[in-house]
Amino acid sequence: AIPEKGIQEIPIQLARQCKQPRILLNHTIQQVNKNDIITDQGSIKADYIISALDGYNSSKLFNFPIDFLNLLG
């Protein structure tokens, strides 16, 4: 369900649940590996990565075959 305060409340709720949230803005992501995010400004280590991309762009960035994303439903 969409939160009462609107869709923007979803990432805020996710950030509140993180022990040490780190949200970076104005970074161009070039590649994502298991626990690394490579951006135009360097590499970032991450325990978890949340993506809001569509299936096609997710498959390119995360190196997943497009058929794999269809299994996720």
XYZ file of N, CA and C in Angstrom:
219
model
N 0.830 -1.186 0.000
C 0.000 0.000 0.000
C 0.875 1.249 0.000
N 0.376 2.289 -0.616
C 1.103 3.565 -0.655
C 0.921 4.250 0.698
N 2.009 4.737 1.285
C 1.905 5.419 2.580
C 0.980 6.642 2.498
N 0.399 6.990 3.641
C -0.531 8.111 3.717
C 0.096 9.416 3.235
N 1.415 9.601 3.486
C 2.092 10.842 3.089
C 2.601 10.799 1.652
N 2.349 9.712 0.930
C 2.742 9.628 -0.474
C 3.898 8.670 -0.714
N 4.183 8.449 -1.987
C 5.185 7.475 -2.420
C 6.595 7.814 -1.940
N 6.897 9.105 -1.758
C 8.225 9.518 -1.286
C 8.510 8.988 0.109
N 7.480 8.611 0.835
C 7.654 8.100 2.191
C 8.327 6.715 2.193
N 8.242 5.978 1.090
C 8.832 4.625 1.031
C 10.346 4.666 1.209
N 11.114 5.457 0.433
C 12.556 5.478 0.678
C 12.913 6.042 2.056
N 12.082 6.929 2.572
C 12.327 7.458 3.920
C 12.160 6.341 4.949
N 11.146 5.515 4.788
C 10.941 4.387 5.696
C 12.098 3.396 5.610
N 12.576 3.127 4.392
C 13.716 2.221 4.225
C 14.958 2.781 4.914
N 15.217 4.058 4.755
C 16.393 4.688 5.373
C 16.309 4.628 6.891
N 15.124 4.799 7.445
C 14.957 4.737 8.906
C 15.291 3.353 9.457
N 15.077 2.312 8.662
C 15.330 0.948 9.114
C 16.803 0.563 9.039
N 17.593 1.313 8.306
C 19.028 1.033 8.181
C 19.747 1.491 9.447
N 20.695 0.686 9.899
C 21.456 1.044 11.090
C 22.287 2.295 10.858
N 22.951 2.356 9.723
C 23.773 3.514 9.374
C 23.455 3.905 7.933
N 22.315 4.567 7.724
C 21.951 4.879 6.335
C 22.929 5.845 5.688
N 23.203 5.560 4.448
C 24.076 6.429 3.657
C 23.440 6.566 2.289
N 22.862 7.697 2.067
C 22.195 7.953 0.801
C 22.999 9.009 0.060
N 23.452 8.656 -1.124
C 24.280 9.563 -1.916
C 23.479 10.091 -3.092
N 23.596 11.371 -3.320
C 22.924 12.006 -4.448
C 23.962 12.511 -5.438
N 23.546 12.721 -6.670
C 24.398 13.279 -7.724
C 25.621 12.426 -8.024
N 25.451 11.109 -8.004
C 26.490 10.168 -8.407
C 25.962 9.389 -9.615
N 26.783 9.226 -10.614
C 26.406 8.406 -11.758
C 26.954 7.004 -11.532
N 26.059 6.034 -11.421
C 26.484 4.652 -11.191
C 26.911 4.047 -12.512
N 28.107 3.482 -12.516
C 28.651 2.878 -13.724
C 28.540 1.359 -13.707
N 28.640 0.760 -12.506
C 28.605 -0.691 -12.400
C 28.271 -1.071 -10.967
N 27.605 -2.229 -10.806
C 27.310 -2.752 -9.478
C 27.801 -4.189 -9.423
N 28.607 -4.495 -8.421
C 29.046 -5.855 -8.164
C 28.363 -6.320 -6.880
N 28.735 -7.487 -6.373
C 28.056 -8.050 -5.207
C 27.962 -7.062 -4.046
N 29.049 -6.460 -3.648
C 29.047 -5.523 -2.527
C 29.734 -4.202 -2.857
N 29.852 -3.885 -4.127
C 30.505 -2.652 -4.554
C 29.630 -1.902 -5.538
N 29.616 -0.598 -5.377
C 28.967 0.281 -6.336
C 30.062 1.168 -6.903
N 30.273 1.096 -8.215
C 31.284 1.918 -8.862
C 30.569 3.125 -9.459
N 30.967 4.326 -9.034
C 30.351 5.547 -9.532
C 31.394 6.392 -10.248
N 30.931 7.492 -10.796
C 31.842 8.430 -11.447
C 32.750 9.118 -10.435
N 32.476 8.947 -9.130
C 33.277 9.584 -8.090
C 34.034 8.584 -7.226
N 34.051 7.312 -7.641
C 34.801 6.305 -6.899
C 33.959 5.080 -6.595
N 34.511 4.214 -5.739
C 33.863 2.959 -5.384
C 33.295 3.047 -3.974
N 32.145 2.423 -3.771
C 31.474 2.435 -2.480
C 31.191 0.993 -2.078
N 31.541 0.610 -0.859
C 31.217 -0.712 -0.322
C 29.809 -0.664 0.259
N 29.048 -1.746 0.093
C 27.681 -1.784 0.605
C 27.314 -3.197 1.033
N 26.634 -3.298 2.163
C 26.087 -4.582 2.595
C 24.828 -4.916 1.802
N 24.046 -3.878 1.508
C 22.807 -4.032 0.763
C 22.708 -2.914 -0.270
N 22.105 -3.241 -1.402
C 21.906 -2.256 -2.457
C 20.439 -2.306 -2.852
N 19.774 -1.159 -2.802
C 18.372 -1.057 -3.197
C 18.309 -0.303 -4.516
N 17.617 -0.897 -5.471
C 17.507 -0.282 -6.787
C 16.036 -0.101 -7.155
N 15.730 1.007 -7.785
C 14.372 1.267 -8.257
C 14.332 1.352 -9.784
N 15.273 0.676 -10.426
C 15.331 0.695 -11.884
C 14.339 -0.293 -12.488
N 13.989 -0.071 -13.731
C 13.179 -1.032 -14.464
C 14.019 -2.273 -14.766
N 13.360 -3.339 -15.209
C 14.030 -4.609 -15.442
C 15.176 -4.553 -16.440
N 14.973 -3.850 -17.539
C 16.011 -3.788 -18.564
C 17.282 -3.121 -18.035
N 17.123 -1.953 -17.410
C 18.298 -1.242 -16.899
C 18.925 -1.955 -15.707
N 18.109 -2.620 -14.887
C 18.653 -3.419 -13.787
C 19.523 -4.550 -14.322
N 19.056 -5.204 -15.384
C 19.824 -6.318 -15.942
C 21.170 -5.843 -16.470
N 21.213 -4.660 -17.042
C 22.481 -4.123 -17.551
C 23.411 -3.730 -16.401
N 22.883 -3.029 -15.416
C 23.703 -2.525 -14.324
C 24.202 -3.634 -13.400
N 23.330 -4.607 -13.100
C 23.680 -5.682 -12.179
C 24.212 -6.922 -12.893
N 24.323 -6.858 -14.205
C 24.804 -7.981 -15.014
C 23.945 -9.232 -14.857
N 22.612 -9.051 -14.760
C 21.674 -10.163 -14.733
C 21.140 -10.377 -16.135
N 20.955 -11.631 -16.544
C 20.257 -11.837 -17.818
C 18.800 -11.397 -17.649
N 18.221 -10.859 -18.678
C 16.844 -10.361 -18.597
C 15.889 -11.482 -18.197
N 16.122 -12.723 -18.643
C 15.258 -13.855 -18.270
C 15.262 -14.077 -16.767
N 16.383 -13.801 -16.097
C 16.451 -13.955 -14.642
C 15.440 -13.043 -13.966
N 15.290 -11.827 -14.456
C 14.363 -10.875 -13.839
C 12.918 -11.336 -13.994
N 12.609 -12.067 -15.053
C 11.252 -12.576 -15.227
C 10.903 -13.597 -14.152
N 11.888 -14.302 -13.622
C 11.654 -15.265 -12.552
C 11.240 -14.581 -11.258
N 11.647 -13.325 -11.084
C 11.336 -12.601 -9.858
C 9.885 -12.150 -9.805
N 9.217 -12.172 -10.957
C 7.804 -11.815 -11.018
C 7.616 -10.383 -11.005
